[in-house]
Short mmCIF file of C-alpha atoms in Angstrom, two decimals:
data_model
loop_
_atom_site.label_atom_id
_atom_site.label_comp_id
_atom_site.label_asym_id
_atom_site.label_seq_id
_atom_site.Cartn_x
_atom_site.Cartn_y
_atom_site.Cartn_z
CA UNK K 8 29.59 54.92 -12.90
CA UNK K 9 27.79 57.98 -11.65
CA UNK K 10 24.96 58.97 -13.97
CA UNK K 11 23.60 62.52 -13.90
CA UNK K 12 20.10 63.08 -15.21
CA UNK K 13 18.17 66.18 -16.16
CA UNK K 14 15.34 67.65 -14.12
CA UNK K 15 12.83 66.56 -16.78
CA UNK K 16 14.06 62.95 -16.63
CA UNK K 17 13.90 62.91 -12.84
CA UNK K 18 10.44 64.44 -12.69
CA UNK K 19 9.07 61.91 -15.18
CA UNK K 20 10.57 58.99 -13.27
CA UNK K 21 9.24 60.33 -9.96
CA UNK K 22 5.74 60.72 -11.41
CA UNK K 23 5.77 57.13 -12.64
CA UNK K 24 6.88 55.81 -9.26
CA UNK K 25 4.45 57.98 -7.25
CA UNK K 26 1.55 56.60 -9.28
CA UNK K 27 2.34 53.17 -7.78
CA UNK K 28 2.97 54.31 -4.20
CA UNK K 29 0.71 55.61 -1.41
CA UNK K 30 0.48 59.38 -1.27
CA UNK K 31 3.52 60.92 0.39
CA UNK K 32 5.54 57.70 0.44
CA UNK K 33 8.24 58.99 -1.91
CA UNK K 34 8.78 62.12 0.19
CA UNK K 35 9.00 59.98 3.31
CA UNK K 36 11.76 57.91 1.65
CA UNK K 37 13.65 61.05 0.74
CA UNK K 38 13.21 62.56 4.21
CA UNK K 39 14.43 59.40 5.92
CA UNK K 40 17.55 59.40 3.78
CA UNK K 41 18.12 63.09 4.42
CA UNK K 42 17.71 62.72 8.19
CA UNK K 43 20.14 59.80 8.26
CA UNK K 44 22.70 61.77 6.24
CA UNK K 45 22.39 64.80 8.53
CA UNK K 46 22.84 62.57 11.57
CA UNK K 47 25.97 61.02 10.06
CA UNK K 48 27.27 64.47 9.15
CA UNK K 49 26.82 65.64 12.75
CA UNK K 50 28.19 62.45 14.27
CA UNK K 51 24.97 62.04 16.27
CA UNK K 52 21.57 63.65 16.66
CA UNK K 53 20.64 63.95 20.34
CA UNK K 54 21.11 67.49 21.64
CA UNK K 55 22.12 68.90 18.25
CA UNK K 56 20.76 72.25 17.11
CA UNK K 57 19.32 72.25 13.59
CA UNK K 58 17.87 75.09 11.51
CA UNK K 59 15.75 74.26 8.47
CA UNK K 60 15.58 76.80 5.64
CA UNK K 61 12.23 75.95 4.08
CA UNK K 62 11.14 77.03 0.63
CA UNK K 63 7.88 76.54 -1.23
CA UNK K 64 8.71 73.36 -3.13
CA UNK K 65 8.94 69.67 -2.38
CA UNK K 66 12.48 69.99 -1.08
CA UNK K 67 11.06 72.25 1.62
CA UNK K 68 8.73 69.37 2.46
CA UNK K 69 11.68 66.97 2.49
CA UNK K 70 13.47 69.27 4.94
CA UNK K 71 10.43 69.53 7.24
CA UNK K 72 9.82 65.75 7.34
CA UNK K 73 13.54 65.13 7.91
CA UNK K 74 13.47 67.75 10.67
CA UNK K 75 10.60 65.87 12.31
CA UNK K 76 12.66 62.67 12.30
CA UNK K 77 15.63 64.50 13.81
CA UNK K 78 13.45 66.10 16.47
CA UNK K 79 12.09 62.68 17.48
CA UNK K 80 15.68 61.56 18.01
CA UNK K 81 16.37 64.43 20.41
CA UNK K 82 17.56 67.27 18.18
CA UNK K 83 16.41 70.86 18.72
CA UNK K 84 14.90 71.78 15.35
CA UNK K 85 13.56 75.09 14.17
CA UNK K 86 12.22 75.98 10.73
CA UNK K 87 12.54 79.29 8.94
CA UNK K 88 9.70 79.57 6.44
CA UNK K 89 11.16 81.46 3.48
CA UNK K 90 8.76 80.61 0.66
CA UNK K 91 5.44 81.99 -0.51
CA UNK K 92 3.76 78.84 0.77
CA UNK K 93 4.68 75.94 3.04
CA UNK K 94 4.32 72.19 2.74
CA UNK K 95 1.55 71.83 5.33
CA UNK K 96 1.91 68.08 5.95
CA UNK K 97 5.63 68.46 6.58
CA UNK K 98 5.11 71.43 8.88
CA UNK K 99 2.49 69.56 10.89
CA UNK K 100 4.85 66.59 11.25
CA UNK K 101 7.64 68.86 12.50
CA UNK K 102 5.40 70.46 15.12
CA UNK K 103 4.08 67.08 16.33
CA UNK K 104 7.68 65.95 16.82
CA UNK K 105 8.51 68.99 18.95
CA UNK K 106 10.07 71.20 16.29
CA UNK K 107 9.09 74.83 16.00
CA UNK K 108 8.87 77.71 13.55
CA UNK K 109 11.17 80.67 14.21
CA UNK K 110 11.84 84.02 12.58
CA UNK K 111 15.12 84.35 10.67
CA UNK K 112 17.88 85.98 12.67
CA UNK K 113 21.65 86.48 12.46
CA UNK K 114 23.62 83.38 13.40
CA UNK K 115 27.30 83.40 14.20
CA UNK K 116 29.70 80.50 14.17
CA UNK K 117 28.66 77.90 16.73
CA UNK K 118 25.15 79.27 17.16
CA UNK K 119 23.69 76.06 15.70
CA UNK K 120 25.27 72.79 14.59
CA UNK K 121 23.92 72.63 11.04
CA UNK K 122 21.65 74.47 8.63
CA UNK K 123 19.59 72.40 6.20
CA UNK K 124 19.07 74.22 2.90
CA UNK K 125 15.65 73.35 1.52
CA UNK K 126 14.94 76.70 -0.13
CA UNK K 127 15.12 76.06 -3.88
CA UNK K 128 15.01 72.56 -5.32
CA UNK K 129 15.75 71.10 -8.73
CA UNK K 130 12.68 72.71 -10.25
CA UNK K 131 13.60 76.25 -9.20
CA UNK K 132 15.22 78.99 -11.21
CA UNK K 133 18.92 79.72 -10.71
CA UNK K 134 19.75 82.46 -8.26
CA UNK K 135 18.22 83.46 -4.94
CA UNK K 136 15.58 86.13 -4.39
CA UNK K 137 17.19 89.20 -2.84
CA UNK K 138 15.07 89.05 0.32
CA UNK K 139 16.13 85.43 0.90
CA UNK K 140 19.78 86.07 0.05
CA UNK K 141 19.97 88.84 2.65
CA UNK K 142 18.98 86.35 5.34
CA UNK K 143 20.91 83.23 4.35
CA UNK K 144 24.14 84.31 2.66
CA UNK K 145 25.71 85.69 5.88
CA UNK K 146 25.04 82.49 7.85
CA UNK K 147 26.20 80.32 4.92
CA UNK K 148 29.67 81.69 5.54
CA UNK K 149 29.69 80.85 9.24
CA UNK K 150 27.83 77.56 9.83
CA UNK K 151 27.94 74.09 8.22
CA UNK K 152 25.27 73.62 5.55
CA UNK K 153 23.58 70.47 4.22
CA UNK K 154 21.74 71.03 0.94
CA UNK K 155 18.57 69.19 0.00
CA UNK K 156 19.08 67.85 -3.56
CA UNK K 157 21.16 70.87 -4.71
CA UNK K 158 22.48 74.05 -3.09
CA UNK K 159 19.84 76.71 -3.58
CA UNK K 160 20.50 79.00 -6.53
CA UNK K 161 22.58 76.78 -8.84
CA UNK K 162 21.49 75.85 -12.38
CA UNK K 163 20.72 72.15 -12.08
CA UNK K 164 20.86 71.09 -15.74
CA UNK K 165 23.96 73.04 -16.78
CA UNK K 166 26.21 73.20 -13.73
CA UNK K 167 26.29 76.97 -14.01
CA UNK K 168 25.61 79.50 -11.28
CA UNK K 169 23.65 82.68 -11.78
CA UNK K 170 23.47 85.42 -9.20
CA UNK K 171 23.50 84.53 -5.52
CA UNK K 172 23.67 80.87 -4.51
CA UNK K 173 24.47 78.86 -1.43
CA UNK K 174 27.41 76.55 -0.79
CA UNK K 175 27.03 73.25 1.01
CA UNK K 176 29.43 71.12 2.98
CA UNK K 177 27.23 68.14 2.08
CA UNK K 178 24.54 67.76 -0.56
CA UNK K 179 22.01 64.95 -0.14
CA UNK K 180 20.35 64.13 -3.43
CA UNK K 181 17.59 61.70 -4.31
CA UNK K 182 17.13 59.04 -6.96
CA UNK K 183 20.10 59.98 -9.12
CA UNK K 184 22.85 62.53 -9.42
CA UNK K 185 22.01 65.74 -11.22
CA UNK K 186 24.31 67.49 -13.68
CA UNK K 187 25.07 70.24 -11.14
CA UNK K 188 26.63 67.61 -8.85
CA UNK K 189 29.30 66.76 -11.42
CA UNK K 190 29.89 69.93 -13.45
CA UNK K 191 31.66 73.03 -12.21
CA UNK K 192 31.12 75.72 -11.07
CA UNK K 193 27.95 74.31 -9.44
CA UNK K 194 29.76 71.14 -8.32
CA UNK K 195 32.13 73.28 -6.24
CA UNK K 196 29.10 74.55 -4.33
CA UNK K 197 27.84 71.04 -3.56
CA UNK K 198 30.63 69.86 -1.28
CA UNK K 199 30.45 66.11 -0.75
CA UNK K 200 27.44 64.51 -2.44
CA UNK K 201 25.47 61.62 -0.94
CA UNK K 202 22.89 59.78 -3.04
CA UNK K 203 19.68 58.40 -1.51
CA UNK K 204 18.24 55.64 -3.68
CA UNK K 205 14.51 56.04 -4.33
CA UNK K 206 14.06 53.15 -6.76
CA UNK K 207 13.52 55.37 -9.81
CA UNK K 208 13.41 53.80 -13.27
CA UNK K 209 15.52 56.24 -15.26
CA UNK K 210 16.50 56.51 -18.94
CA UNK K 211 20.13 56.80 -20.10
CA UNK K 212 21.81 59.83 -18.56
CA UNK K 213 23.20 62.67 -20.70
CA UNK K 214 26.19 63.14 -18.35
CA UNK K 215 28.21 60.49 -16.57
CA UNK K 216 31.38 60.06 -14.55
CA UNK K 217 33.44 56.89 -14.89
CA UNK K 218 34.27 54.94 -11.77
CA UNK K 219 37.18 52.65 -11.05
CA UNK K 220 35.43 49.53 -12.37
CA UNK K 221 34.40 51.32 -15.57
CA UNK K 222 37.99 52.37 -16.27
CA UNK K 223 39.29 48.87 -15.55
CA UNK K 224 36.79 47.42 -18.02
CA UNK K 225 37.79 49.87 -20.76
CA UNK K 226 41.56 49.67 -20.35
CA UNK K 227 43.37 47.85 -23.18
CA UNK K 228 44.83 44.51 -22.06
CA UNK K 229 47.52 42.60 -23.98
CA UNK K 230 46.35 39.33 -25.49
CA UNK K 231 48.34 36.20 -24.65
CA UNK K 232 49.86 36.29 -28.14
CA UNK K 233 50.44 40.07 -28.14
CA UNK K 234 53.32 41.70 -29.98
CA UNK K 235 54.31 45.33 -29.91
CA UNK K 236 52.75 46.38 -33.20
CA UNK K 237 49.44 44.72 -32.41
CA UNK K 238 49.27 46.62 -29.13
CA UNK K 239 49.37 49.92 -31.01
CA UNK K 240 52.01 52.43 -32.03
CA UNK K 241 51.60 56.03 -30.93
CA UNK K 242 53.50 58.88 -32.55
CA UNK K 243 54.39 62.14 -30.82
CA UNK K 244 55.01 65.37 -32.73
CA UNK K 245 55.76 67.82 -29.95
CA UNK K 246 58.40 70.13 -28.58
CA UNK K 247 60.66 72.56 -30.36
CA UNK K 248 64.11 74.04 -29.94
CA UNK K 249 62.53 76.52 -27.52
CA UNK K 250 60.46 73.96 -25.56
CA UNK K 251 62.16 70.55 -25.67
CA UNK K 252 60.78 69.72 -22.23
CA UNK K 253 57.23 69.56 -23.59
CA UNK K 254 58.33 66.79 -25.95
CA UNK K 255 59.82 64.84 -23.04
CA UNK K 256 56.62 65.14 -21.02
CA UNK K 257 54.30 64.22 -23.89
CA UNK K 258 56.50 61.19 -24.63
CA UNK K 259 56.50 60.30 -20.92
CA UNK K 260 52.71 60.24 -20.96
CA UNK K 261 52.66 58.11 -24.10
CA UNK K 262 55.43 55.81 -22.89
CA UNK K 263 53.63 54.28 -19.90
CA UNK K 264 53.24 50.78 -21.35
CA UNK K 265 49.64 51.09 -22.52
CA UNK K 266 50.69 51.03 -26.19
CA UNK K 267 53.27 48.71 -27.74
CA UNK K 268 55.59 51.37 -29.15
CA UNK K 269 56.19 55.10 -29.12
CA UNK K 270 57.62 57.04 -32.06
CA UNK K 271 58.90 60.59 -31.81
CA UNK K 272 59.20 63.09 -34.66
CA UNK K 273 60.48 66.59 -33.94
CA UNK K 274 63.42 68.81 -33.18
CA UNK K 275 63.88 67.41 -29.65
CA UNK K 276 64.74 63.90 -30.88
CA UNK K 277 68.20 63.77 -29.28
CA UNK K 278 66.86 64.87 -25.91
CA UNK K 279 63.97 62.39 -26.10
CA UNK K 280 66.29 59.48 -26.92
CA UNK K 281 68.57 60.33 -23.99
CA UNK K 282 65.69 60.04 -21.55
CA UNK K 283 63.60 57.40 -23.34
CA UNK K 284 65.93 55.06 -25.24
CA UNK K 285 63.06 52.70 -26.17
CA UNK K 286 61.34 55.45 -28.21
CA UNK K 287 62.01 55.21 -31.94
CA UNK K 288 61.78 57.56 -34.89
CA UNK K 289 59.39 58.13 -37.79
CA UNK K 290 57.22 55.34 -39.12
CA UNK K 291 53.69 54.05 -39.26
CA UNK K 292 51.46 54.82 -36.26
CA UNK K 293 47.88 54.18 -35.15
CA UNK K 294 47.55 57.60 -33.47
CA UNK K 295 49.37 60.92 -33.22
CA UNK K 296 49.88 63.39 -30.39
CA UNK K 297 50.47 66.90 -31.69
CA UNK K 298 51.09 70.30 -30.15
CA UNK K 299 52.75 70.39 -26.72
CA UNK K 300 55.58 72.93 -26.88
CA UNK K 301 55.37 72.94 -30.68
CA UNK K 302 55.76 76.70 -31.07
CA UNK K 303 56.28 77.66 -34.71
CA UNK K 304 56.52 73.99 -35.68
CA UNK K 305 53.01 73.14 -34.46
CA UNK K 306 51.18 74.06 -37.67
CA UNK K 307 53.41 71.79 -39.76
CA UNK K 308 53.20 69.00 -37.21
CA UNK K 309 49.40 69.16 -37.27
CA UNK K 310 49.22 69.12 -41.07
CA UNK K 311 51.56 66.13 -41.28
CA UNK K 312 49.63 64.22 -38.63
CA UNK K 313 46.29 64.91 -40.29
CA UNK K 314 47.68 63.61 -43.58
CA UNK K 315 48.10 60.15 -42.03
CA UNK K 316 44.33 59.95 -41.45
CA UNK K 317 44.64 58.26 -38.06
CA UNK K 318 43.14 59.37 -34.74
CA UNK K 319 45.05 62.16 -33.05
CA UNK K 320 45.28 64.27 -29.93
CA UNK K 321 45.58 68.01 -30.56
CA UNK K 322 46.92 70.05 -27.67
CA UNK K 323 48.55 73.35 -26.80
CA UNK K 324 50.16 75.22 -29.73
CA UNK K 325 48.49 73.02 -32.35
CA UNK K 326 45.02 74.06 -31.15
CA UNK K 327 45.51 77.50 -32.71
CA UNK K 328 45.62 75.87 -36.14
CA UNK K 329 42.38 73.88 -35.88
CA UNK K 330 39.91 75.62 -38.17
CA UNK K 331 37.89 72.80 -39.73
CA UNK K 332 36.15 69.66 -38.56
CA UNK K 333 38.55 66.95 -37.32
CA UNK K 334 36.33 63.88 -36.78
CA UNK K 335 39.00 61.51 -35.42
CA UNK K 336 40.54 64.01 -33.04
CA UNK K 337 40.56 64.65 -29.31
CA UNK K 338 41.13 68.34 -28.63
CA UNK K 339 42.51 69.00 -25.13
CA UNK K 340 42.29 72.74 -24.38
CA UNK K 341 42.28 74.53 -21.08
CA UNK K 342 39.72 77.33 -20.66
CA UNK K 343 41.86 80.01 -22.32
CA UNK K 344 42.61 77.83 -25.34
CA UNK K 345 38.97 76.87 -25.76
CA UNK K 346 38.01 80.53 -25.55
CA UNK K 347 40.39 81.19 -28.44
CA UNK K 348 38.90 78.35 -30.48
CA UNK K 349 35.36 79.64 -29.97
CA UNK K 350 36.08 83.37 -30.10
CA UNK K 351 34.76 84.08 -26.60
CA UNK K 352 36.26 85.34 -23.36
CA UNK K 353 37.97 82.93 -20.97
CA UNK K 354 35.61 83.98 -18.18
CA UNK K 355 32.66 82.82 -20.29
CA UNK K 356 34.18 79.35 -20.65
CA UNK K 357 34.94 79.12 -16.94
CA UNK K 358 31.36 80.13 -16.09
CA UNK K 359 29.82 77.52 -18.42
CA UNK K 360 32.35 74.76 -19.17
CA UNK K 361 29.80 72.12 -20.14
CA UNK K 362 28.07 74.40 -22.62
CA UNK K 363 31.27 75.59 -24.27
CA UNK K 364 32.89 72.14 -24.46
CA UNK K 365 29.72 70.83 -26.10
CA UNK K 366 29.63 73.77 -28.53
CA UNK K 367 33.23 73.07 -29.55
CA UNK K 368 32.57 69.34 -29.98
CA UNK K 369 29.72 70.12 -32.36
CA UNK K 370 31.66 72.79 -34.24
CA UNK K 371 34.75 70.66 -34.84
CA UNK K 372 32.98 67.30 -35.10
CA UNK K 373 35.22 65.62 -32.54
CA UNK K 374 35.76 64.92 -28.86
CA UNK K 375 36.70 67.96 -26.79
CA UNK K 376 38.36 67.54 -23.40
CA UNK K 377 38.18 70.78 -21.45
CA UNK K 378 40.73 70.60 -18.63
CA UNK K 379 39.77 71.83 -15.20
CA UNK K 380 39.05 70.79 -11.63
CA UNK K 381 36.19 68.78 -13.11
CA UNK K 382 37.38 67.99 -16.62
CA UNK K 383 34.58 67.92 -19.20
CA UNK K 384 34.82 65.45 -22.08
CA UNK K 385 32.19 66.14 -24.73
CA UNK K 386 31.56 63.99 -27.79
CA UNK K 387 28.92 61.35 -28.54
CA UNK K 388 28.20 61.55 -24.80
CA UNK K 389 29.43 63.79 -22.00
CA UNK K 390 31.72 62.49 -19.29
CA UNK K 391 33.12 64.31 -16.29
CA UNK K 392 36.41 63.40 -14.63
CA UNK K 393 36.26 63.53 -10.86
CA UNK K 394 39.74 62.14 -10.03
CA UNK K 395 42.74 64.32 -9.24
CA UNK K 396 43.62 66.93 -6.65
CA UNK K 397 44.72 70.59 -6.67
CA UNK K 398 48.43 69.62 -6.85
CA UNK K 399 47.76 68.47 -10.42
CA UNK K 400 47.68 72.13 -11.44
CA UNK K 401 51.37 72.09 -12.33
CA UNK K 402 53.37 72.96 -15.44
CA UNK K 403 53.58 70.16 -17.99
CA UNK K 404 50.76 68.02 -16.58
CA UNK K 405 48.69 68.67 -19.70
CA UNK K 406 51.54 67.45 -21.91
CA UNK K 407 51.58 64.16 -19.99
CA UNK K 408 47.81 63.88 -20.41
CA UNK K 409 47.95 64.36 -24.18
CA UNK K 410 50.58 61.63 -24.53
CA UNK K 411 48.58 59.26 -22.33
CA UNK K 412 45.40 59.78 -24.35
CA UNK K 413 47.37 59.23 -27.55
CA UNK K 414 48.63 55.86 -26.31
CA UNK K 415 45.06 54.77 -25.54
CA UNK K 416 43.93 55.84 -29.00
CA UNK K 417 46.74 53.82 -30.54
CA UNK K 418 45.75 50.82 -28.42
CA UNK K 419 42.29 50.89 -29.98
CA UNK K 420 40.02 52.91 -27.71
CA UNK K 421 37.53 55.28 -29.28
CA UNK K 422 38.28 59.00 -28.95
CA UNK K 423 35.62 59.35 -26.23
CA UNK K 424 36.89 56.38 -24.25
CA UNK K 425 40.55 57.29 -24.72
CA UNK K 426 39.92 60.83 -23.48
CA UNK K 427 37.82 59.83 -20.48
CA UNK K 428 39.97 56.85 -19.43
CA UNK K 429 43.15 58.89 -19.93
CA UNK K 430 41.80 61.78 -17.89
CA UNK K 431 40.70 59.42 -15.09
CA UNK K 432 44.12 57.72 -14.97
CA UNK K 433 45.89 61.07 -15.06
CA UNK K 434 43.93 62.33 -12.05
CA UNK K 435 44.33 59.07 -10.15
CA UNK K 436 48.08 59.09 -10.83
CA UNK K 437 48.34 62.62 -9.48
CA UNK K 438 46.58 61.60 -6.28
CA UNK K 439 48.79 58.54 -5.88
CA UNK K 440 52.01 60.44 -6.59
CA UNK K 441 51.02 63.37 -4.40
CA UNK K 442 50.21 61.60 -1.16
CA UNK K 443 48.73 64.93 -0.13
CA UNK K 444 51.74 67.03 -1.11
CA UNK K 445 53.23 68.75 -4.17
CA UNK K 446 54.07 66.91 -7.37
CA UNK K 447 55.56 67.58 -10.80
CA UNK K 448 54.32 66.46 -14.19
CA UNK K 449 57.08 63.86 -14.29
CA UNK K 450 55.78 62.41 -11.01
CA UNK K 451 52.35 62.01 -12.59
CA UNK K 452 53.73 60.15 -15.62
CA UNK K 453 55.74 57.80 -13.43
CA UNK K 454 52.71 56.93 -11.30
CA UNK K 455 50.46 55.88 -14.20
CA UNK K 456 51.71 52.27 -14.43
CA UNK K 457 51.11 51.81 -10.69
CA UNK K 458 47.53 53.04 -11.06
CA UNK K 459 46.94 50.57 -13.90
CA UNK K 460 48.48 47.78 -11.83
CA UNK K 461 46.17 48.59 -8.91
CA UNK K 462 43.16 48.47 -11.24
CA UNK K 463 44.29 45.13 -12.65
CA UNK K 464 44.72 43.60 -9.21
CA UNK K 465 41.28 44.72 -8.05
CA UNK K 466 39.23 44.23 -11.20
CA UNK K 467 40.86 41.86 -13.68
CA UNK K 468 40.33 38.15 -13.26
CA UNK K 469 43.58 36.17 -12.90
#
């Protein structure tokens, strides 16, 4: 699991550790990790040309000390001093190692091998000062960048971006991940993220991302004496005469073997039975999936599902009819649907997905899964889904996701776990089915059992 902590949590942990270490030891650890990561990024150090963008804070010091290590290994290192003050110990170390200070200048592609962004660290304000942006934004578009802790200018604790900010090909962070590394739009600016362990003693993180082992541990497993009803029955109220395909896709997501039985109620029953003969009709369920392709029938489907007082997934057309608190629900909007729920513009949601997903979770008293490149699941805790690829942006993929989450609810997972495990599996299935090329929603549904099998082989004891 990747845990993402706030700036306040990191600063407190660093202060505790520094009190036990010799002065400067923590920065030396960070600098050593940064220098090693830059060397790996370049595929070697000797003869490489490195520019350090040095701000006033400790990450400027990290960059200078790392630059000194690179210079000792044969790199040509120059530092551009862009802050109001400079970390003097780091600057002295760079000069002793043969590095130099240079004035900022235009750099075209190939002029240097890498630029190390140490301008604004985790304690800085979002955005770049105009005088700094004028110098660094043009070269950010032409030369590979490695960011120290976070790309300069992003909002570390929210994952938002404000004003001008830099984009990194690689971000080297220290001690723990920060929220900006997981949450878009800031996460898009981070590129690949490499964590350097500093030995910090940290409290529980407010944001986390499940890993493969976490998902394997949470997945429902049939007991030796299992029977279909005990494994959970999921009901699907989806589709309409206009959109029967949505019913098929929601049922396909539910009918992946993770629950013991799938029931379908709706106007697409004949079509569903033709494609999924094992799916049965109305009856008792442990969870409902409501909304995909529901059209004018969605309001009635939602009311009938709520009357059963079981956990439910609310998606697509049914989201328009959520007006009160729904404590047992998982809402699965995309940005436009969440904007409608909250009465804001879509662009506002896209600019601050974590904030808006959390606002909706509080307003409706439930788990909210905001779909996106980095899906945000907000409820008792916040989880970010990092699986998937751009080919997953295809019609009907959300219908499959809602059915999959419903099956996990029926199998006994909590709304938070069902949403986060379902989203992880959905993204992993897309990657498996894609193989680097285009996919359809049906491909994603068909790949889910193979993903679960792979997890079982690697993580479940025989």
